[in-house]
Coordinates of C-alpha atoms and ligand atoms in Angstrom, one line a residue:
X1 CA 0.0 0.0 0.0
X2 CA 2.6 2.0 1.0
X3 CA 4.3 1.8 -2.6
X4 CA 1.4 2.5 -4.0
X5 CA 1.5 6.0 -2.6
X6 CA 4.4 6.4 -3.2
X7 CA 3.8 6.1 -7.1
X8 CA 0.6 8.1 -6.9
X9 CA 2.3 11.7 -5.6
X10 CA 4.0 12.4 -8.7
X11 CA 0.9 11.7 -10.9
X12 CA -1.2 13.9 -8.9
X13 CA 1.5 16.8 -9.7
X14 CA 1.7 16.1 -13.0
X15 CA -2.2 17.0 -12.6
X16 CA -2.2 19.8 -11.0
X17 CA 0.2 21.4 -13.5
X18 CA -2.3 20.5 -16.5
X19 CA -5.3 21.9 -14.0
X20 CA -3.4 25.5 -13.8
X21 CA -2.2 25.7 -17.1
X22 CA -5.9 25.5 -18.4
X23 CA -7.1 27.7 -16.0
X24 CA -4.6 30.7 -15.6
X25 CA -5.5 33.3 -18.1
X26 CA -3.7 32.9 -21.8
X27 CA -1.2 35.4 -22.9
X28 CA -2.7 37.1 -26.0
X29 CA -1.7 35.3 -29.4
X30 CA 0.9 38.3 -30.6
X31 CA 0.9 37.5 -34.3
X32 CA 3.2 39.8 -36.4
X33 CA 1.6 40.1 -40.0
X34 CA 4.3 41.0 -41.9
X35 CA 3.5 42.9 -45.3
X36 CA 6.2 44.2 -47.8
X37 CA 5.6 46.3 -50.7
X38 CA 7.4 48.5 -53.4
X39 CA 8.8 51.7 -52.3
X40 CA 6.7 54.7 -53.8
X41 CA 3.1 52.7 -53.7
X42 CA 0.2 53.3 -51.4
X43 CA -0.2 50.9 -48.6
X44 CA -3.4 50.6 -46.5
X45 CA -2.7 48.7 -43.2
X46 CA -5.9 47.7 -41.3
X47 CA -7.1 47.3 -37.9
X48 CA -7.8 43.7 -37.1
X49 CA -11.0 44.5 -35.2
X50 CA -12.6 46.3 -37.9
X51 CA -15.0 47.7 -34.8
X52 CA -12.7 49.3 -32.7
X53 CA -13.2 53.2 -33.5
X54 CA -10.8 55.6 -32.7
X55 CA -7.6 53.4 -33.3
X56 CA -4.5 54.8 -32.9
X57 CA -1.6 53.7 -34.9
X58 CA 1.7 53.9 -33.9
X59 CA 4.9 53.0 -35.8
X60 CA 8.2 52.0 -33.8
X61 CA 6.1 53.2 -30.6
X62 CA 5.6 57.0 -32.0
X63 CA 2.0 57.8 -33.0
X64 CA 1.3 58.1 -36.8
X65 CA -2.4 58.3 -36.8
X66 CA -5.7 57.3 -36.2
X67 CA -8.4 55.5 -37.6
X68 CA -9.6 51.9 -38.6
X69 CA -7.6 52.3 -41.5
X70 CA -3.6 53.7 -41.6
X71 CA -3.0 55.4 -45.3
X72 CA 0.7 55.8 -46.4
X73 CA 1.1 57.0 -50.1
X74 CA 3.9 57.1 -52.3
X75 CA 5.8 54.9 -49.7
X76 CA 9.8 55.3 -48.8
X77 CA 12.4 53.4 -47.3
X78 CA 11.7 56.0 -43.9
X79 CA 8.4 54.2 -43.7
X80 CA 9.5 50.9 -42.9
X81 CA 9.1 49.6 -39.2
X82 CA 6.7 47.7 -36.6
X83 CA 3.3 49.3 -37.2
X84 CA 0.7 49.0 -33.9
X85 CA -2.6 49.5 -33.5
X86 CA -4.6 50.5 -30.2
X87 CA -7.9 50.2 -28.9
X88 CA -9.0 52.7 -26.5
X89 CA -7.7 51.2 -23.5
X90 CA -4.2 51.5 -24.9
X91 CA -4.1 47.6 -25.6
X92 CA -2.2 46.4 -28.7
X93 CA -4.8 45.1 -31.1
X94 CA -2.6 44.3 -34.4
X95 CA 1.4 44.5 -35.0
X96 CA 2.3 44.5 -38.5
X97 CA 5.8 44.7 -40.0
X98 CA 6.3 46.8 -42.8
X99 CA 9.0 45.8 -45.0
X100 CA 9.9 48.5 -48.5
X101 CA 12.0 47.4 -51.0
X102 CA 12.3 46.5 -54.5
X103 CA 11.1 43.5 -57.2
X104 CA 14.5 42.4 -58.6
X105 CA 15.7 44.0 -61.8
X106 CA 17.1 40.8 -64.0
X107 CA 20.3 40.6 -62.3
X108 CA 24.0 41.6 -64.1
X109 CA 25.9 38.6 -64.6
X110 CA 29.4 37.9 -65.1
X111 CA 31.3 34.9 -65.4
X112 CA 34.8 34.0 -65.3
X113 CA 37.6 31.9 -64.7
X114 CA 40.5 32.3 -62.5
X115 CA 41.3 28.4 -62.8
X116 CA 41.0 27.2 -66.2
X117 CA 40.3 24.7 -67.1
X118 CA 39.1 23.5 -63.5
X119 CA 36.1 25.9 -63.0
X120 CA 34.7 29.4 -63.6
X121 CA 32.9 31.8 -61.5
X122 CA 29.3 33.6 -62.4
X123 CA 28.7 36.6 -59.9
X124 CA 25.9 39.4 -60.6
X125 CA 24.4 42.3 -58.9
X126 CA 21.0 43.6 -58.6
X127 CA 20.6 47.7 -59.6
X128 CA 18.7 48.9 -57.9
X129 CA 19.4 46.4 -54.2
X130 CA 16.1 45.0 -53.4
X131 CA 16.7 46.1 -50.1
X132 CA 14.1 42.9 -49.1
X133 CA 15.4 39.8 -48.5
X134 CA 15.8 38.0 -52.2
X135 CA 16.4 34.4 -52.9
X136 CA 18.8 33.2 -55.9
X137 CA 18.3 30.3 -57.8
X138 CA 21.4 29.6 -60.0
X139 CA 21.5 27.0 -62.9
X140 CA 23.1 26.4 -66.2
X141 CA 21.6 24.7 -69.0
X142 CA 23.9 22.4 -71.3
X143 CA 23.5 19.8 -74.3
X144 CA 19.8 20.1 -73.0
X145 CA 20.1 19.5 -69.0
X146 CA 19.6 21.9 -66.2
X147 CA 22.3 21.4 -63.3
X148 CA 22.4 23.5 -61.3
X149 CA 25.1 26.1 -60.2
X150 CA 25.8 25.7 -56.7
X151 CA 26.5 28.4 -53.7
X152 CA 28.5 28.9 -50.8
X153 CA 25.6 29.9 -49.1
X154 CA 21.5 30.9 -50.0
X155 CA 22.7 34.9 -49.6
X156 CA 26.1 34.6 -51.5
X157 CA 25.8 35.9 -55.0
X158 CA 28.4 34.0 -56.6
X159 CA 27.7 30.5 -58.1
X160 CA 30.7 27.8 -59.3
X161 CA 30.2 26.1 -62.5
X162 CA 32.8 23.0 -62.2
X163 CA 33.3 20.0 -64.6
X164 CA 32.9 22.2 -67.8
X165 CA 33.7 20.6 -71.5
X166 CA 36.8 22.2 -72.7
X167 CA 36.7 23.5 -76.5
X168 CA 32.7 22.9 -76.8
X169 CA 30.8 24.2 -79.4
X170 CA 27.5 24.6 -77.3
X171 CA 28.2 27.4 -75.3
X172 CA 26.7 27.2 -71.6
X173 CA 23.9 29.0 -70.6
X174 CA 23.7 30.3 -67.2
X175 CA 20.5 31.3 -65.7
X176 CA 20.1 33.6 -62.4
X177 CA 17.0 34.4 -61.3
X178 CA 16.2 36.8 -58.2
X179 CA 12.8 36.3 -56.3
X180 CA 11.7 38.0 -53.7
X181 CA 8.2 38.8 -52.1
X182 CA 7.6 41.8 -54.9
X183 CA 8.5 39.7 -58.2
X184 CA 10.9 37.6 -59.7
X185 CA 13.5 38.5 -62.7
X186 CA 16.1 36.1 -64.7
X187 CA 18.9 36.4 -66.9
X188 CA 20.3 34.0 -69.1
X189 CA 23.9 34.3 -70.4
X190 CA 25.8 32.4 -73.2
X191 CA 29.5 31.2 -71.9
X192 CA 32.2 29.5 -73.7
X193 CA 34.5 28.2 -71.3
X194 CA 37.8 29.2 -72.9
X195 CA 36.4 33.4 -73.8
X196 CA 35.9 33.4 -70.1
X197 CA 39.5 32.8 -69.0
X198 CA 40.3 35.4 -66.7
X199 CA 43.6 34.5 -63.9
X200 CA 44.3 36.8 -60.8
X201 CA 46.9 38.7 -60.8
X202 CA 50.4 37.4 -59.8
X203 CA 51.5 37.4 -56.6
X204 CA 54.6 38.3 -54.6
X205 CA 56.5 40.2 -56.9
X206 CA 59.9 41.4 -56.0
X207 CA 62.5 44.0 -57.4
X208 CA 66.3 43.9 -56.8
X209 CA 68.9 46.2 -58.2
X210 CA 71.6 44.4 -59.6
X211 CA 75.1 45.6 -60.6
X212 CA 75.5 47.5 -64.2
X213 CA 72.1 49.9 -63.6
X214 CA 69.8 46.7 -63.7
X215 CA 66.8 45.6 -62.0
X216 CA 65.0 42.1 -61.7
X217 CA 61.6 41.6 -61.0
X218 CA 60.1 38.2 -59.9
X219 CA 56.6 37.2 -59.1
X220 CA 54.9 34.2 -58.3
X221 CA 51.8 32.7 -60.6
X222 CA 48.8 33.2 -59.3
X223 CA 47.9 30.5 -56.4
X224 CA 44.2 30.0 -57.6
X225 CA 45.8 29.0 -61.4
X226 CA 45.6 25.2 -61.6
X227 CA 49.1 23.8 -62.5
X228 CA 51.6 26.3 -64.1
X229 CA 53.5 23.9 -65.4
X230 CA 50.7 22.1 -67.4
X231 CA 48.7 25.3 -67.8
X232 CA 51.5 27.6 -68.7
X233 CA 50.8 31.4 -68.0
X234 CA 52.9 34.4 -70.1
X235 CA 53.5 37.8 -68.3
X236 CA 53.4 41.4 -68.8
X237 CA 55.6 43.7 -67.0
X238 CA 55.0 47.1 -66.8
X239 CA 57.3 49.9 -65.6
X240 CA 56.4 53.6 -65.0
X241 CA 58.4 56.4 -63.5
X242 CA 57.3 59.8 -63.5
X243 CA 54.5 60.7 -65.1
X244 CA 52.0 58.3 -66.2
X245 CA 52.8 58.5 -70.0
X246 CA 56.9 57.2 -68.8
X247 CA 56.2 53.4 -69.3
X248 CA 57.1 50.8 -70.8
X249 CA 55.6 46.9 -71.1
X250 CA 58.0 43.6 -71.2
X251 CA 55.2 41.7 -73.0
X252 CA 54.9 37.5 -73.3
X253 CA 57.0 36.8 -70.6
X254 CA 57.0 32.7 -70.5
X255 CA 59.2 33.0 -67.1
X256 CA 58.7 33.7 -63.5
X257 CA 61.4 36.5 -63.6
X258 CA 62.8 39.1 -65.7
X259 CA 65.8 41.9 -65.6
X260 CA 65.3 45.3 -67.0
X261 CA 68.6 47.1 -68.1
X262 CA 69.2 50.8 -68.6
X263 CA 67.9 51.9 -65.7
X264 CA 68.4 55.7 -64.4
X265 CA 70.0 56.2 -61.1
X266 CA 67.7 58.4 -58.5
X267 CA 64.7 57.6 -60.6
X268 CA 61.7 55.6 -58.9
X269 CA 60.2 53.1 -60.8
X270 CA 56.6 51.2 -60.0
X271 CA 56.3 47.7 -61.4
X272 CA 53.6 45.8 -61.5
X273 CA 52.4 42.3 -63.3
X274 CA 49.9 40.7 -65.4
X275 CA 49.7 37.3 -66.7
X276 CA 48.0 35.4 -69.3
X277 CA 46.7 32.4 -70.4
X278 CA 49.2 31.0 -72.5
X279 CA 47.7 30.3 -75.8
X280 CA 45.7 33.3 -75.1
X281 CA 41.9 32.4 -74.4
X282 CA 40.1 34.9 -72.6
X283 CA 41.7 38.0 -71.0
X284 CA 44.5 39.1 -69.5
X285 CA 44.1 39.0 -65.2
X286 CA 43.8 42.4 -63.7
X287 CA 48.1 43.9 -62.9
X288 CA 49.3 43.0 -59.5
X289 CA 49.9 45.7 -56.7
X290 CA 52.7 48.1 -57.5
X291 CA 55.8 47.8 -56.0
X292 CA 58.6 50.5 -56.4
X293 CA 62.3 50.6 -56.8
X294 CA 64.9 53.3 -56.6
X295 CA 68.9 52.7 -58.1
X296 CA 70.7 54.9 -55.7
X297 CA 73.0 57.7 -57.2
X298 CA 76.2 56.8 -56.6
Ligands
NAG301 C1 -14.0 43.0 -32.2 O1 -14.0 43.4 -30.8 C2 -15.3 43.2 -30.2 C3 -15.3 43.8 -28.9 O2 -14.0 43.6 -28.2 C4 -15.7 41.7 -30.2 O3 -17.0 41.5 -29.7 C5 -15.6 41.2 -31.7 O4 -15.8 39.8 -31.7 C6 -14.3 41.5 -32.3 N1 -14.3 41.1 -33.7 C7 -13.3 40.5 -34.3 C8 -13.5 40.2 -35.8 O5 -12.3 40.1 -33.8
NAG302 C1 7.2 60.5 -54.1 O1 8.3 60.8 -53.2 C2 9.5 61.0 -53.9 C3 10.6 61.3 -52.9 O2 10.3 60.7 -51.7 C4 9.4 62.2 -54.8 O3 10.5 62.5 -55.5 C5 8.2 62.0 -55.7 O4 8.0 63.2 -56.5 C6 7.0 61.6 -55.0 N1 5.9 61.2 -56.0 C7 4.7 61.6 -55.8 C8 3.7 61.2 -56.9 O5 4.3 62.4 -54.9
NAG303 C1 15.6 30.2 -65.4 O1 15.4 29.7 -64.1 C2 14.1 29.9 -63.5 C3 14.2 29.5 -62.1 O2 14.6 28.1 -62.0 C4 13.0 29.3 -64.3 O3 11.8 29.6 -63.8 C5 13.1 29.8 -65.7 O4 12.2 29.1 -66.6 C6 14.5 29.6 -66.3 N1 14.6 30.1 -67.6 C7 14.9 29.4 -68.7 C8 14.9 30.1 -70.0 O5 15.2 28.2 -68.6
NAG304 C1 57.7 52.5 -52.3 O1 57.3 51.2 -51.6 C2 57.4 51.3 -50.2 C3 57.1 50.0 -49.6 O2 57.8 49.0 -50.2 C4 56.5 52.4 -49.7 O3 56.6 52.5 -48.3 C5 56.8 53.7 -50.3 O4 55.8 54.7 -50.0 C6 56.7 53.6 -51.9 N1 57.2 54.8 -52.5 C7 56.4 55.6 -53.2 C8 56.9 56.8 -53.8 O5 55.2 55.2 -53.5

């Protein structure tokens, strides 16, 4: 008997919790209607109780009118916030969250490839910025399949097309489409792999003066290019002192290094570096950071 209880306490708590859950009065259900719309429209937000006259509306906790009804014309980003509305009393009868913003414009795509022939790169911008929150969906199209072009993450606007036919005749077709609450917009573009060859800029490069009024100039390839050695790179070297007209390009560079003669004593010169594919698909990368070098007078 005694066990018995024993065993029977607990259940009768259990109970009682149940009991004064039902019974204590319910918080009220604070649902948050969330509404977006296009900056420069009208927008009408309504009371929920369509019976409580004399509402007061209040926007971030700062009153912005009265009535059943809250009219806002030719909206702007400034009217954006946590819209509330009052009953007499004070008590909060509706919250709605007013988001502004934009439908996406098709977005501008570009594609590239800093890695031949290992990937390429499509990133794209939205003009104007939807300024609410937009989803991506990023696919290519080729020899009549959809894969699709994956991200780093939902909000990153960047996609990585890997696994690509070298020397096709079907191009690619890449297809970005923005969608948010207002609309959606797409864009397709039309890639050949090898027109889209783009490599970073070298990296690391170094100047030394070197006896008889020479300099040398090294650099490294860039580190995202695959394998220099199967995918051979050529360089550009470029070499300004003075005024922006006083320059002069080593072109087609097949080495990592390079040595300038003639050079001026007390002049300053600012190198910097470009490379290439080598048989030339594509562009050129963007020129590395300059570095400068002065040959002491002596
Ligand atoms: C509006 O409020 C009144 C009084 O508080 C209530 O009787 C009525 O049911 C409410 N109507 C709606 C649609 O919520
Ligand atoms: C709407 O507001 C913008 C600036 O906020 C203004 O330039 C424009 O003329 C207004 N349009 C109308 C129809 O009032
Ligand atoms: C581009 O992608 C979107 C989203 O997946 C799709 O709705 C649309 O039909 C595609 N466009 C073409 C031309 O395939
Ligand atoms: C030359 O490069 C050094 C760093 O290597 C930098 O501190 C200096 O400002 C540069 N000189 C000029 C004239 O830009």
């Amino acid at each position: 008997m005694c066990l018995r209880f024993v065993h029977v306490v607990p259940l009768l708590a259990v109970f009682h919790q149940v009991w004064s859950q039902n019974t204590s009065p319910l918080p009220k259900p604070s649902s948050v209607k969330e509404i977006s719309v296009a900056v420069g429209s009208s927008v009408e937000l309504h009371c929920a109780n369509e019976t409580t006259a004399g509402s007061d509306w209040r926007l971030n906790e700062l009153s912005v009118g009265t009535g059943d009804v809250l009219h806002l014309h030719n909206t702007s980003l400034d009217d954006q916030g946590v819209y509330t509305c009052h009953d007499q009393d004070g008590d909060t009868v509706e919250t709605i969250h007013l988001r502004l913003g934009y439908a996406p414009s098709p977005p501008e795509v570009r594609c590239w490839s800093p890695s031949y022939p290992v990937k390429a790169l499509c990133s794209w911008t939205l003009t104007p910025d939807p300024v609410l929150q937009t989803q991506y969906i990023s696919t290519y199209w080729y020899q009549g399949v959809v894969h699709p072009c994956p991200r780093q993450d939902e909000q990153v606007r960047r996609c990585v097309l890997e696994g690509l036919d070298i020397y096709s005749n079907e191009p690619y077709l890449v297809n970005i489409t923005a969608v948010n609450a207002l609309g959606s917009a797409s864009r397709i573009i039309s890639v050949i792999f090898e027109d889209i060859v783009k490599p970073n800029p070298p990296v690391n490069v170094k100047v030394k003066v070197l006896p008889g009024k020479k300099i040398s100039v090294q650099w490294s390839p860039p580190p995202t290019w695959p394998d220099p050695v199967n995918f051979p790179l050529r360089y550009n070297v470029q070499f300004q002192w003075g005024k922006p007209e006083m320059t002069s390009v080593m072109r087609s560079i097949e080495s990592d290094s390079v040595v300038r003669s003639g050079i001026v004593a007390g002049r300053t010169y600012f190198i910097r570096v470009s490379c290439m594919d080598f048989l030339g698909h594509g562009q050129s990368s963007d020129w590395s950071d300059l570095v400068n070098v002065t040959l002491p007078k002596s």
